[in-house]
Short mmCIF file of C-alpha atoms and ligand atoms in Angstrom, two decimals:
data_model
loop_
_atom_site.label_atom_id
_atom_site.label_comp_id
_atom_site.label_asym_id
_atom_site.label_seq_id
_atom_site.Cartn_x
_atom_site.Cartn_y
_atom_site.Cartn_z
CA MET J 52 -184.09 -30.57 15.99
CA GLU J 53 -183.69 -27.07 14.69
CA LEU J 54 -180.95 -25.62 16.82
CA LYS J 55 -180.04 -21.94 16.70
CA ASP J 56 -176.47 -23.07 17.35
CA PRO J 57 -175.93 -26.49 15.71
CA ASP J 58 -172.42 -26.53 17.18
CA LEU J 59 -173.96 -27.52 20.51
CA PHE J 60 -174.87 -30.91 19.12
CA ARG J 61 -171.53 -32.67 19.65
CA GLN J 62 -170.91 -36.23 18.58
CA GLN J 63 -167.42 -36.61 20.00
CA ALA J 64 -166.05 -37.20 23.49
CA PHE J 65 -164.39 -34.31 25.34
CA VAL J 66 -161.10 -35.22 27.01
CA ASN J 67 -158.40 -32.81 28.18
CA GLY J 68 -160.04 -29.96 26.27
CA GLN J 69 -160.02 -31.95 23.00
CA TRP J 70 -162.99 -33.27 21.05
CA CYS J 71 -161.97 -36.82 20.28
CA GLU J 72 -162.86 -40.38 19.26
CA ALA J 73 -162.46 -43.67 21.12
CA ASP J 74 -159.03 -45.27 20.59
CA HIS J 75 -160.43 -48.09 18.52
CA GLY J 76 -162.96 -45.90 16.74
CA ALA J 77 -166.01 -47.60 18.28
CA ARG J 78 -169.22 -45.56 18.15
CA THR J 79 -172.75 -46.02 19.53
CA ASP J 80 -176.00 -44.84 17.96
CA ILE J 81 -178.35 -42.73 20.06
CA CYS J 82 -182.09 -42.83 19.31
CA ASN J 83 -185.10 -40.71 20.18
CA PRO J 84 -187.26 -42.68 22.67
CA ALA J 85 -190.46 -41.13 21.27
CA SER J 86 -189.92 -42.00 17.61
CA GLY J 87 -187.07 -44.51 17.55
CA GLU J 88 -185.35 -42.21 15.03
CA LYS J 89 -181.54 -42.19 15.12
CA LEU J 90 -180.32 -38.81 16.36
CA GLY J 91 -176.60 -39.39 15.86
CA SER J 92 -173.79 -41.33 17.45
CA VAL J 93 -171.05 -40.89 20.02
CA PRO J 94 -167.68 -42.55 20.63
CA ASN J 95 -167.75 -45.53 22.91
CA MET J 96 -164.99 -44.74 25.38
CA GLY J 97 -163.19 -47.39 27.39
CA ARG J 98 -160.70 -47.92 30.15
CA THR J 99 -157.61 -46.45 28.44
CA GLU J 100 -159.40 -43.26 27.47
CA THR J 101 -160.70 -42.94 31.03
CA HIS J 102 -157.17 -43.37 32.39
CA ARG J 103 -156.06 -40.54 30.11
CA ALA J 104 -158.90 -38.25 31.20
CA ILE J 105 -157.99 -38.85 34.85
CA ALA J 106 -154.33 -38.03 34.16
CA ALA J 107 -155.40 -34.80 32.41
CA ALA J 108 -157.59 -33.90 35.38
CA GLN J 109 -154.67 -34.48 37.71
CA ALA J 110 -152.45 -32.23 35.60
CA ALA J 111 -155.02 -29.43 35.38
CA GLN J 112 -156.26 -29.38 38.96
CA PRO J 113 -153.34 -27.70 40.83
CA ALA J 114 -153.49 -24.49 38.76
CA TRP J 115 -157.29 -24.36 39.10
CA ARG J 116 -157.06 -24.92 42.84
CA ALA J 117 -154.48 -22.12 43.08
CA LEU J 118 -156.97 -19.56 41.73
CA THR J 119 -159.01 -17.59 44.24
CA ALA J 120 -162.60 -18.67 44.75
CA LYS J 121 -163.63 -15.44 43.07
CA GLU J 122 -161.51 -16.16 39.99
CA ARG J 123 -163.07 -19.62 39.68
CA ALA J 124 -166.51 -18.11 40.24
CA THR J 125 -166.03 -15.69 37.34
CA LYS J 126 -165.49 -18.57 34.91
CA LEU J 127 -168.33 -20.60 36.39
CA ARG J 128 -170.64 -17.58 36.17
CA LYS J 129 -169.82 -17.40 32.47
CA TRP J 130 -170.68 -21.09 32.10
CA TYR J 131 -174.01 -20.46 33.88
CA GLU J 132 -174.79 -17.52 31.58
CA LEU J 133 -173.98 -19.54 28.45
CA ILE J 134 -176.25 -22.38 29.61
CA MET J 135 -179.11 -19.93 30.14
CA ALA J 136 -178.43 -18.13 26.84
CA ASN J 137 -178.72 -21.49 25.05
CA GLN J 138 -181.65 -22.78 27.09
CA ASP J 139 -183.87 -23.47 24.06
CA ASP J 140 -181.25 -25.42 22.14
CA LEU J 141 -180.23 -27.43 25.20
CA ALA J 142 -183.89 -28.22 25.90
CA GLN J 143 -184.39 -29.44 22.34
CA ILE J 144 -181.39 -31.74 22.61
CA MET J 145 -182.70 -33.09 25.91
CA THR J 146 -186.22 -33.72 24.64
CA ALA J 147 -184.86 -35.47 21.56
CA GLU J 148 -182.68 -37.91 23.49
CA GLN J 149 -184.68 -38.29 26.74
CA GLY J 150 -188.31 -37.72 25.72
CA LYS J 151 -189.55 -35.25 28.35
CA PRO J 152 -191.84 -32.43 27.13
CA LEU J 153 -190.00 -29.32 25.94
CA ALA J 154 -191.40 -27.16 28.75
CA GLU J 155 -190.01 -29.60 31.33
CA ALA J 156 -186.69 -29.74 29.49
CA ARG J 157 -186.44 -25.93 29.54
CA GLY J 158 -187.19 -26.08 33.26
CA GLU J 159 -184.46 -28.64 33.80
CA ILE J 160 -181.92 -26.50 31.95
CA ALA J 161 -182.68 -23.57 34.27
CA TYR J 162 -182.47 -25.92 37.27
CA ALA J 163 -179.19 -27.33 35.97
CA ALA J 164 -177.72 -23.86 35.43
CA SER J 165 -178.76 -22.82 38.94
CA PHE J 166 -176.28 -25.27 40.49
CA ILE J 167 -173.38 -23.65 38.65
CA GLU J 168 -174.44 -20.17 39.76
CA TRP J 169 -175.13 -21.21 43.34
CA PHE J 170 -171.88 -23.09 43.94
CA ALA J 171 -169.73 -20.45 42.23
CA GLU J 172 -170.95 -18.08 44.96
CA GLU J 173 -171.05 -20.60 47.78
CA ALA J 174 -167.37 -21.58 47.35
CA LYS J 175 -166.42 -18.04 48.37
CA ARG J 176 -167.75 -18.99 51.80
CA ALA J 177 -165.85 -22.25 52.34
CA TYR J 178 -164.84 -20.94 55.75
CA GLY J 179 -162.66 -22.74 58.24
CA ASP J 180 -162.48 -22.40 62.03
CA VAL J 181 -160.23 -21.20 64.80
CA ILE J 182 -160.78 -23.52 67.76
CA PRO J 183 -159.91 -22.57 71.35
CA ALA J 184 -156.85 -24.69 72.00
CA HIS J 185 -156.35 -27.37 74.63
CA ALA J 186 -152.97 -25.94 75.74
CA ALA J 187 -151.73 -22.40 76.34
CA ASP J 188 -148.84 -22.69 73.88
CA LYS J 189 -150.94 -24.11 71.05
CA ARG J 190 -153.33 -22.78 68.41
CA ILE J 191 -155.81 -24.81 66.39
CA LEU J 192 -156.88 -23.87 62.88
CA VAL J 193 -159.21 -25.76 60.57
CA GLN J 194 -159.22 -25.12 56.85
CA LYS J 195 -161.00 -26.64 53.91
CA GLU J 196 -159.25 -27.85 50.78
CA PRO J 197 -160.50 -29.35 47.51
CA VAL J 198 -160.45 -33.16 47.52
CA GLY J 199 -158.64 -33.18 44.16
CA VAL J 200 -159.63 -35.24 41.13
CA THR J 201 -163.26 -36.36 41.26
CA ALA J 202 -165.46 -38.56 39.10
CA ALA J 203 -169.17 -38.54 38.35
CA ILE J 204 -171.54 -41.15 36.93
CA THR J 205 -175.03 -39.87 36.10
CA PRO J 206 -178.46 -41.23 35.04
CA TRP J 207 -180.67 -40.45 32.04
CA ASN J 208 -183.76 -39.10 33.79
CA PHE J 209 -182.28 -35.63 34.40
CA PRO J 210 -179.56 -35.53 31.74
CA SER J 211 -178.28 -32.03 32.62
CA ALA J 212 -179.17 -31.30 36.24
CA MET J 213 -177.60 -34.48 37.63
CA ILE J 214 -174.34 -33.36 36.01
CA THR J 215 -174.23 -29.72 37.12
CA ARG J 216 -175.29 -30.71 40.65
CA LYS J 217 -171.92 -32.51 40.81
CA ALA J 218 -169.69 -30.47 38.48
CA GLY J 219 -170.83 -27.14 39.98
CA PRO J 220 -169.61 -27.82 43.53
CA ALA J 221 -166.57 -29.81 42.34
CA LEU J 222 -165.22 -27.05 40.12
CA ALA J 223 -166.21 -24.27 42.51
CA ALA J 224 -164.33 -26.02 45.33
CA GLY J 225 -161.19 -26.29 43.18
CA CYS J 226 -161.52 -29.92 42.09
CA ALA J 227 -161.40 -31.43 38.59
CA MET J 228 -164.10 -33.83 37.39
CA VAL J 229 -164.26 -36.71 34.92
CA LEU J 230 -167.84 -37.52 33.94
CA LYS J 231 -169.46 -40.61 32.50
CA PRO J 232 -172.97 -39.61 31.47
CA ALA J 233 -175.83 -42.09 31.03
CA PRO J 234 -175.56 -44.17 27.83
CA GLN J 235 -179.02 -42.97 26.72
CA THR J 236 -178.36 -39.22 27.06
CA PRO J 237 -174.80 -38.26 26.10
CA PHE J 238 -175.71 -35.26 23.94
CA SER J 239 -176.94 -33.12 26.86
CA ALA J 240 -173.66 -33.82 28.65
CA LEU J 241 -171.53 -33.01 25.61
CA ALA J 242 -173.43 -29.76 25.02
CA LEU J 243 -172.63 -28.74 28.60
CA ALA J 244 -168.96 -29.52 27.90
CA ALA J 245 -169.04 -27.36 24.74
CA LEU J 246 -170.33 -24.46 26.83
CA ALA J 247 -167.76 -25.08 29.59
CA GLU J 248 -165.06 -24.83 26.94
CA ARG J 249 -166.53 -21.54 25.66
CA ALA J 250 -166.69 -20.25 29.23
CA GLY J 251 -162.93 -20.72 29.53
CA ILE J 252 -162.93 -23.63 31.97
CA PRO J 253 -159.34 -24.88 31.50
CA ALA J 254 -158.58 -28.05 29.51
CA GLY J 255 -158.68 -31.25 31.56
CA LEU J 256 -160.83 -29.90 34.37
CA PHE J 257 -164.08 -31.27 33.03
CA SER J 258 -163.91 -34.27 30.69
CA VAL J 259 -166.92 -36.19 29.35
CA LEU J 260 -166.67 -39.87 28.38
CA PRO J 261 -169.73 -41.28 26.61
CA ALA J 262 -170.05 -45.06 26.77
CA ASP J 263 -172.73 -47.60 25.96
CA ILE J 264 -174.11 -49.90 28.67
CA ALA J 265 -171.32 -52.48 28.37
CA ALA J 266 -168.50 -49.92 28.07
CA SER J 267 -169.93 -48.02 31.07
CA HIS J 268 -168.69 -50.88 33.23
CA GLU J 269 -165.14 -50.39 31.93
CA VAL J 270 -165.20 -46.63 32.34
CA GLY J 271 -166.78 -47.06 35.77
CA ALA J 272 -164.15 -49.60 36.83
CA GLU J 273 -161.32 -47.20 35.99
CA LEU J 274 -163.05 -44.28 37.73
CA CYS J 275 -163.53 -46.41 40.86
CA GLU J 276 -160.19 -48.18 40.91
CA ASN J 277 -157.78 -45.43 39.85
CA PRO J 278 -156.15 -44.09 43.04
CA ILE J 279 -155.81 -40.59 41.56
CA VAL J 280 -159.58 -40.20 41.76
CA ARG J 281 -160.29 -39.17 45.35
CA LYS J 282 -164.06 -38.99 45.18
CA LEU J 283 -166.91 -40.53 43.22
CA SER J 284 -170.34 -38.96 43.02
CA PHE J 285 -172.98 -41.29 41.61
CA THR J 286 -176.68 -40.86 40.88
CA GLY J 287 -178.59 -43.91 39.77
CA SER J 288 -180.05 -47.15 41.06
CA THR J 289 -179.29 -48.60 44.47
CA ALA J 290 -178.01 -51.86 42.96
CA VAL J 291 -175.36 -50.07 40.88
CA GLY J 292 -174.54 -47.72 43.78
CA ILE J 293 -173.72 -50.70 45.99
CA GLN J 294 -171.52 -52.18 43.27
CA LEU J 295 -169.61 -48.91 42.78
CA MET J 296 -169.20 -48.50 46.53
CA ALA J 297 -167.53 -51.91 46.68
CA GLN J 298 -165.31 -51.04 43.71
CA CYS J 299 -164.22 -47.82 45.46
CA ALA J 300 -163.42 -49.53 48.76
CA PRO J 301 -159.82 -50.59 47.97
CA THR J 302 -158.84 -46.97 47.25
CA VAL J 303 -160.96 -45.59 50.13
CA LYS J 304 -162.65 -42.91 48.06
CA LYS J 305 -165.06 -40.35 49.36
CA LEU J 306 -168.52 -41.17 48.05
CA SER J 307 -171.74 -39.37 47.34
CA LEU J 308 -174.54 -41.73 46.36
CA GLU J 309 -177.94 -40.48 45.24
CA LEU J 310 -179.86 -43.71 44.77
CA GLY J 311 -183.35 -45.03 44.30
CA GLY J 312 -186.47 -44.01 46.19
CA ASN J 313 -189.93 -45.33 47.04
CA ALA J 314 -191.62 -42.11 48.10
CA PRO J 315 -194.81 -42.26 50.16
CA PHE J 316 -197.30 -39.45 49.47
CA ILE J 317 -199.77 -39.22 52.35
CA VAL J 318 -203.11 -37.43 52.29
CA PHE J 319 -204.69 -36.92 55.72
CA ALA J 320 -208.41 -36.30 56.12
CA ASP J 321 -207.83 -32.68 57.17
CA ALA J 322 -205.80 -31.88 54.02
CA ASP J 323 -206.82 -29.42 51.33
CA LEU J 324 -207.75 -32.12 48.80
CA ASP J 325 -207.42 -29.91 45.71
CA ALA J 326 -203.93 -28.86 46.76
CA ALA J 327 -203.09 -32.51 47.45
CA VAL J 328 -204.24 -33.52 43.97
CA GLU J 329 -202.16 -30.73 42.43
CA GLY J 330 -199.13 -31.87 44.44
CA ALA J 331 -199.67 -35.51 43.50
CA MET J 332 -199.89 -34.60 39.81
CA ILE J 333 -196.54 -32.79 39.92
CA SER J 334 -194.85 -35.37 42.07
CA LYS J 335 -196.17 -38.44 40.26
CA TYR J 336 -196.48 -37.55 36.58
CA ARG J 337 -193.61 -35.10 35.98
CA ASN J 338 -191.06 -36.67 33.62
CA ALA J 339 -193.60 -39.49 33.03
CA GLY J 340 -193.02 -40.66 36.60
CA GLN J 341 -189.30 -41.19 36.03
CA THR J 342 -187.93 -39.18 38.94
CA CYS J 343 -186.20 -40.61 41.98
CA VAL J 344 -188.34 -38.41 44.27
CA CYS J 345 -191.65 -39.14 42.57
CA ALA J 346 -194.59 -40.36 44.64
CA ASN J 347 -194.50 -44.13 44.37
CA ARG J 348 -197.21 -45.00 46.91
CA ILE J 349 -200.13 -42.69 47.62
CA TYR J 350 -201.74 -43.29 51.05
CA VAL J 351 -205.13 -41.68 51.54
CA GLN J 352 -207.07 -41.65 54.83
CA GLU J 353 -210.25 -43.72 54.63
CA SER J 354 -212.80 -40.90 54.99
CA VAL J 355 -211.43 -38.93 51.99
CA TYR J 356 -210.21 -41.87 49.89
CA ASP J 357 -213.02 -41.92 47.32
CA ALA J 358 -213.15 -38.12 46.97
CA PHE J 359 -209.38 -37.87 46.45
CA ALA J 360 -209.37 -40.77 43.97
CA ALA J 361 -212.12 -39.16 41.87
CA LYS J 362 -210.37 -35.79 41.80
CA LEU J 363 -207.01 -37.37 40.89
CA ALA J 364 -208.56 -39.44 38.10
CA ALA J 365 -210.21 -36.29 36.68
CA ALA J 366 -206.89 -34.42 36.73
CA VAL J 367 -205.09 -37.35 35.07
CA ALA J 368 -207.66 -37.35 32.25
CA THR J 369 -206.40 -33.87 31.24
CA LEU J 370 -202.83 -35.12 30.59
CA LYS J 371 -201.77 -35.38 26.97
CA VAL J 372 -199.36 -38.17 26.04
CA GLY J 373 -197.12 -37.79 23.00
CA ASN J 374 -193.80 -36.72 21.54
CA GLY J 375 -192.34 -34.17 23.95
CA SER J 376 -191.43 -31.82 21.13
CA GLU J 377 -195.12 -31.32 20.22
CA ALA J 378 -197.04 -28.41 21.72
CA GLY J 379 -199.45 -29.28 24.53
CA VAL J 380 -197.88 -32.66 25.34
CA THR J 381 -197.58 -33.14 29.11
CA THR J 382 -196.35 -36.74 29.22
CA GLY J 383 -193.58 -38.03 26.99
CA PRO J 384 -192.43 -41.60 26.39
CA LEU J 385 -190.64 -43.77 28.92
CA ILE J 386 -186.93 -44.14 28.26
CA ASP J 387 -187.09 -47.60 26.64
CA ALA J 388 -189.01 -50.84 26.19
CA ARG J 389 -187.61 -52.25 29.44
CA ALA J 390 -189.12 -49.36 31.39
CA VAL J 391 -192.51 -49.97 29.75
CA ALA J 392 -192.31 -53.66 30.63
CA LYS J 393 -191.61 -52.84 34.30
CA VAL J 394 -194.64 -50.55 34.56
CA GLN J 395 -196.79 -53.23 32.90
CA ARG J 396 -195.48 -55.87 35.32
CA HIS J 397 -196.27 -53.68 38.34
CA LEU J 398 -199.75 -52.94 36.96
CA ASP J 399 -200.56 -56.58 36.19
CA GLU J 400 -199.36 -57.77 39.59
CA ALA J 401 -201.49 -55.15 41.39
CA LEU J 402 -204.55 -56.10 39.33
CA SER J 403 -204.01 -59.75 40.20
CA GLN J 404 -204.15 -58.72 43.89
CA GLY J 405 -207.51 -56.99 43.50
CA ALA J 406 -206.58 -53.42 42.49
CA ARG J 407 -208.89 -51.58 40.04
CA VAL J 408 -208.03 -49.11 37.26
CA LEU J 409 -209.64 -45.69 37.66
CA ALA J 410 -207.74 -43.95 34.83
CA GLY J 411 -205.40 -45.10 32.06
CA GLY J 412 -204.22 -48.63 32.63
CA GLN J 413 -202.53 -49.58 29.39
CA ALA J 414 -199.40 -49.33 27.28
CA LEU J 415 -200.00 -47.12 24.24
CA GLY J 416 -197.45 -48.56 21.81
CA GLY J 417 -193.80 -47.63 21.33
CA ASN J 418 -192.41 -46.42 24.66
CA PHE J 419 -195.65 -44.70 25.68
CA PHE J 420 -197.73 -45.65 28.72
CA ALA J 421 -201.04 -44.06 29.72
CA PRO J 422 -200.95 -42.07 32.98
CA THR J 423 -202.71 -44.44 35.35
CA VAL J 424 -204.57 -44.31 38.67
CA LEU J 425 -205.15 -47.55 40.58
CA VAL J 426 -207.46 -47.89 43.58
CA ASP J 427 -207.94 -50.60 46.22
CA VAL J 428 -204.24 -51.43 46.06
CA PRO J 429 -203.17 -53.79 48.88
CA PRO J 430 -199.93 -52.99 50.78
CA SER J 431 -198.51 -56.33 49.61
CA ALA J 432 -198.54 -55.23 45.92
CA LEU J 433 -195.14 -55.09 44.24
CA LEU J 434 -195.58 -51.44 43.27
CA ALA J 435 -195.94 -50.46 46.91
CA ARG J 436 -192.59 -52.07 47.68
CA GLU J 437 -190.47 -51.33 44.56
CA GLU J 438 -189.76 -48.14 42.64
CA THR J 439 -192.02 -48.26 39.54
CA PHE J 440 -190.37 -45.36 37.66
CA GLY J 441 -193.39 -44.75 35.46
CA PRO J 442 -196.76 -42.93 35.34
CA LEU J 443 -198.58 -45.33 37.66
CA ALA J 444 -200.27 -43.97 40.84
CA PRO J 445 -201.38 -46.66 43.31
CA LEU J 446 -203.83 -45.43 45.98
CA LEU J 447 -203.69 -47.27 49.31
CA ARG J 448 -205.99 -46.74 52.31
CA PHE J 449 -204.94 -46.00 55.87
CA SER J 450 -206.83 -45.62 59.11
CA ASP J 451 -204.76 -43.39 61.40
CA GLU J 452 -201.46 -41.55 61.81
CA ALA J 453 -199.56 -44.39 63.47
CA ASP J 454 -200.74 -46.85 60.82
CA VAL J 455 -199.57 -44.71 57.90
CA ILE J 456 -196.22 -43.82 59.46
CA ARG J 457 -195.53 -47.50 59.96
CA GLN J 458 -196.44 -48.27 56.34
CA ALA J 459 -194.50 -45.27 54.98
CA ASN J 460 -191.32 -46.27 56.80
CA ALA J 461 -191.59 -49.98 55.96
CA THR J 462 -189.10 -49.79 53.10
CA GLU J 463 -185.35 -49.98 52.67
CA PHE J 464 -185.49 -46.58 50.91
CA GLY J 465 -185.42 -43.13 52.50
CA LEU J 466 -185.15 -40.46 49.81
CA ALA J 467 -188.28 -38.27 49.65
CA ALA J 468 -191.68 -38.36 51.37
CA TYR J 469 -194.67 -36.07 51.08
CA PHE J 470 -197.75 -35.42 53.15
CA TYR J 471 -200.74 -33.12 53.13
CA ALA J 472 -202.29 -32.10 56.45
CA ARG J 473 -203.42 -28.91 58.16
CA ASP J 474 -203.25 -29.78 61.85
CA LEU J 475 -200.05 -28.15 63.10
CA GLY J 476 -199.27 -30.76 65.71
CA ARG J 477 -199.66 -33.50 63.11
CA VAL J 478 -197.40 -31.63 60.70
CA PHE J 479 -194.55 -31.72 63.23
CA ARG J 480 -195.20 -35.27 64.44
CA VAL J 481 -195.34 -36.78 60.97
CA ALA J 482 -192.42 -34.75 59.58
CA GLU J 483 -190.26 -35.97 62.47
CA ALA J 484 -191.41 -39.60 62.26
CA LEU J 485 -190.75 -40.09 58.55
CA GLU J 486 -187.36 -41.74 57.94
CA TYR J 487 -186.55 -39.76 54.80
CA GLY J 488 -183.88 -37.27 53.78
CA MET J 489 -186.47 -34.89 52.31
CA VAL J 490 -190.06 -34.28 53.35
CA GLY J 491 -192.48 -32.20 51.29
CA ILE J 492 -195.27 -30.85 53.51
CA ASN J 493 -198.26 -29.56 51.54
CA THR J 494 -196.12 -29.47 48.41
CA GLY J 495 -195.24 -31.97 45.71
CA LEU J 496 -192.16 -30.18 44.44
CA ILE J 497 -189.08 -29.93 46.65
CA SER J 498 -186.03 -29.70 44.39
CA THR J 499 -184.00 -26.50 44.49
CA GLU J 500 -180.30 -25.71 44.39
CA VAL J 501 -180.47 -23.93 47.76
CA ALA J 502 -181.63 -26.95 49.79
CA PRO J 503 -179.85 -30.24 50.64
CA PHE J 504 -180.98 -33.06 48.35
CA GLY J 505 -180.27 -36.64 49.37
CA GLY J 506 -181.48 -39.76 51.07
CA MET J 507 -181.25 -41.96 54.13
CA LYS J 508 -180.99 -45.77 54.32
CA ALA J 509 -180.58 -47.47 50.89
CA SER J 510 -181.28 -44.17 49.13
CA GLY J 511 -177.72 -43.04 49.56
CA LEU J 512 -174.97 -41.07 51.20
CA GLY J 513 -174.27 -37.36 51.22
CA ARG J 514 -176.22 -34.33 50.06
CA GLU J 515 -176.22 -32.28 46.87
CA GLY J 516 -177.13 -28.61 46.54
CA SER J 517 -176.98 -26.01 49.35
CA LYS J 518 -173.97 -25.33 51.58
CA TYR J 519 -173.88 -29.03 52.47
CA GLY J 520 -173.31 -29.96 48.83
CA LEU J 521 -170.05 -28.04 48.75
CA ASP J 522 -168.67 -29.94 51.75
CA GLU J 523 -168.82 -33.15 49.71
CA TYR J 524 -165.94 -31.79 47.59
CA LEU J 525 -163.85 -30.42 50.45
CA GLU J 526 -161.43 -32.08 52.84
CA ILE J 527 -161.12 -30.74 56.37
CA LYS J 528 -157.53 -30.08 57.40
CA TYR J 529 -156.63 -29.43 61.03
CA LEU J 530 -153.48 -27.40 61.72
CA CYS J 531 -152.00 -27.66 65.20
CA LEU J 532 -149.47 -24.90 65.94
CA GLY J 533 -147.19 -25.46 68.91
CA GLY J 534 -144.46 -23.46 70.69
CA ILE J 535 -146.42 -20.21 70.80
P1 NAD M 701 -178.54 -47.04 36.66
O1 NAD M 701 -178.04 -47.25 38.04
O2 NAD M 701 -178.84 -48.19 35.83
O3 NAD M 701 -177.50 -46.15 35.84
C1 NAD M 701 -177.01 -44.93 36.32
C2 NAD M 701 -175.64 -44.68 35.72
O4 NAD M 701 -174.76 -45.70 36.16
C3 NAD M 701 -175.59 -44.72 34.20
O5 NAD M 701 -174.67 -43.76 33.76
C4 NAD M 701 -175.09 -46.12 33.93
O6 NAD M 701 -174.42 -46.25 32.69
C5 NAD M 701 -174.11 -46.27 35.06
N1 NAD M 701 -173.76 -47.66 35.37
C6 NAD M 701 -174.59 -48.72 35.45
N2 NAD M 701 -173.88 -49.84 35.79
C7 NAD M 701 -172.59 -49.42 35.95
C8 NAD M 701 -171.40 -50.07 36.33
N3 NAD M 701 -171.37 -51.37 36.63
N4 NAD M 701 -170.26 -49.34 36.39
C9 NAD M 701 -170.27 -48.03 36.13
N5 NAD M 701 -171.37 -47.36 35.76
C10 NAD M 701 -172.52 -48.04 35.69
O7 NAD M 701 -179.80 -46.09 36.85
P2 NAD M 701 -180.74 -45.44 35.73
O8 NAD M 701 -181.71 -46.47 35.28
O9 NAD M 701 -179.94 -44.72 34.69
O10 NAD M 701 -181.46 -44.31 36.61
C11 NAD M 701 -182.60 -44.57 37.35
C12 NAD M 701 -182.27 -44.75 38.82
O11 NAD M 701 -181.58 -43.60 39.31
C13 NAD M 701 -183.50 -44.87 39.66
O12 NAD M 701 -183.33 -45.86 40.64
C14 NAD M 701 -183.62 -43.50 40.33
O13 NAD M 701 -184.34 -43.50 41.52
C15 NAD M 701 -182.19 -43.12 40.50
N6 NAD M 701 -182.06 -41.68 40.62
C16 NAD M 701 -181.73 -41.16 41.84
C17 NAD M 701 -181.62 -39.80 42.01
C18 NAD M 701 -181.27 -39.23 43.33
O14 NAD M 701 -180.88 -38.07 43.40
N7 NAD M 701 -181.34 -39.97 44.42
C19 NAD M 701 -181.81 -38.94 40.92
C20 NAD M 701 -182.14 -39.51 39.68
C21 NAD M 701 -182.24 -40.89 39.55
#
């Protein structure tokens, strides 16, 4: 890494406005998933340090809440501007610890910054209501108030955006936040904290506690069990989400859960096939297939199946796999050896059920896996039922609309779905029939700070981004005035 501002590469935790170590001095090495090279190390925080960060958040929050929304927005705007001014450095840090190509990392930094800008403005519009009363001598007012101290636990696949999508609305609403970033990607989180400090976000309002996989359980337990924390926002796997939900139950916390997906991507016979291929490329292979909204199962109508498969395989052949910091690389490594093993397992199981490889089809050494297209995949294959989280595109056949809707909905997940079609009636019918929180119609890219992001069923609770994302950090208070 050759950072313009080396001070953004922080190797300490950030608690109560102080850069600090773990109490017992424990540290964890962080390595580049492309090369295995050690990038640095971070403190391994635990339960006591988390307790302290929560207490600091509690102390800092009342003064922050007492500011006007505009005063908070001014500081958040500064944070946004600093993130954008340091976009290149932040992207380099992200590529080094996460692996995604630099161009994608730069894109994520802009996406991450957009949540801070959006929510700083949106919080100015946290309007309440005046409700016509039920009695002549009464008046009913409804106002919104910050929930208080909040906590966030985030994954490694979007090391910056998953943080700002939570911290942006929390801070804008007048809350404080204690964050535990993913063990694999602490440096992106700490760089954001360094910029928050420079932006003048008061001490204690945004603390960052790096922890390795084992220590994450301790930090997580304190965040879930401490009654001062009034809300937890989690992005990650469904299994961990369920566990955290149970841990939060005794203190009845508000929860936002952005969990796993198993997105269907449907291509109808009347679709523009070239556009569908372009959409599938973005949806499936971005971030090496490690996105929660990425196409996991591609359903293609029988009459266009072979044509679509050939076009997709040709597009996949143009992808260049390698270290994300090298020019021209479109597909970086997977996050670790376990991720490679899962993709291999899904591939092998599909092959054993009669699927055929049309492109790619093998691990490339280290954490790299060739972008792959599989045809003749039966619906019973594991990769049609489980999230693969890798660059593996299984193509399944379908006969008609009812058949594909049934298959698309036959999953516990309900995060994102996509379809390509031109018949207007079909567009409405299918969009309404899909049991998913987000539906991309003739597009493979749906994420934006202005729209509500989130899932149904086992994909989670709540929405992030948009006006709905602010509500997650606000309590509704009803005032009943009598004797008027
Ligand atoms: P993960 O659930 O293993 O980890 C996510 C975070 O939870 C990490 O910070 C991890 O350290 C922490 N964690 C794990 N066990 C914990 C525990 N017992 N207590 C406290 N914290 C704990 O998920 P991952 O592998 O990092 O991320 C991939 C998953 O995230 C995929 O399933 C993906 O679909 C999902 N995801 C969802 C969205 C969304 O918006 N719905 C976005 C990105 C990723």
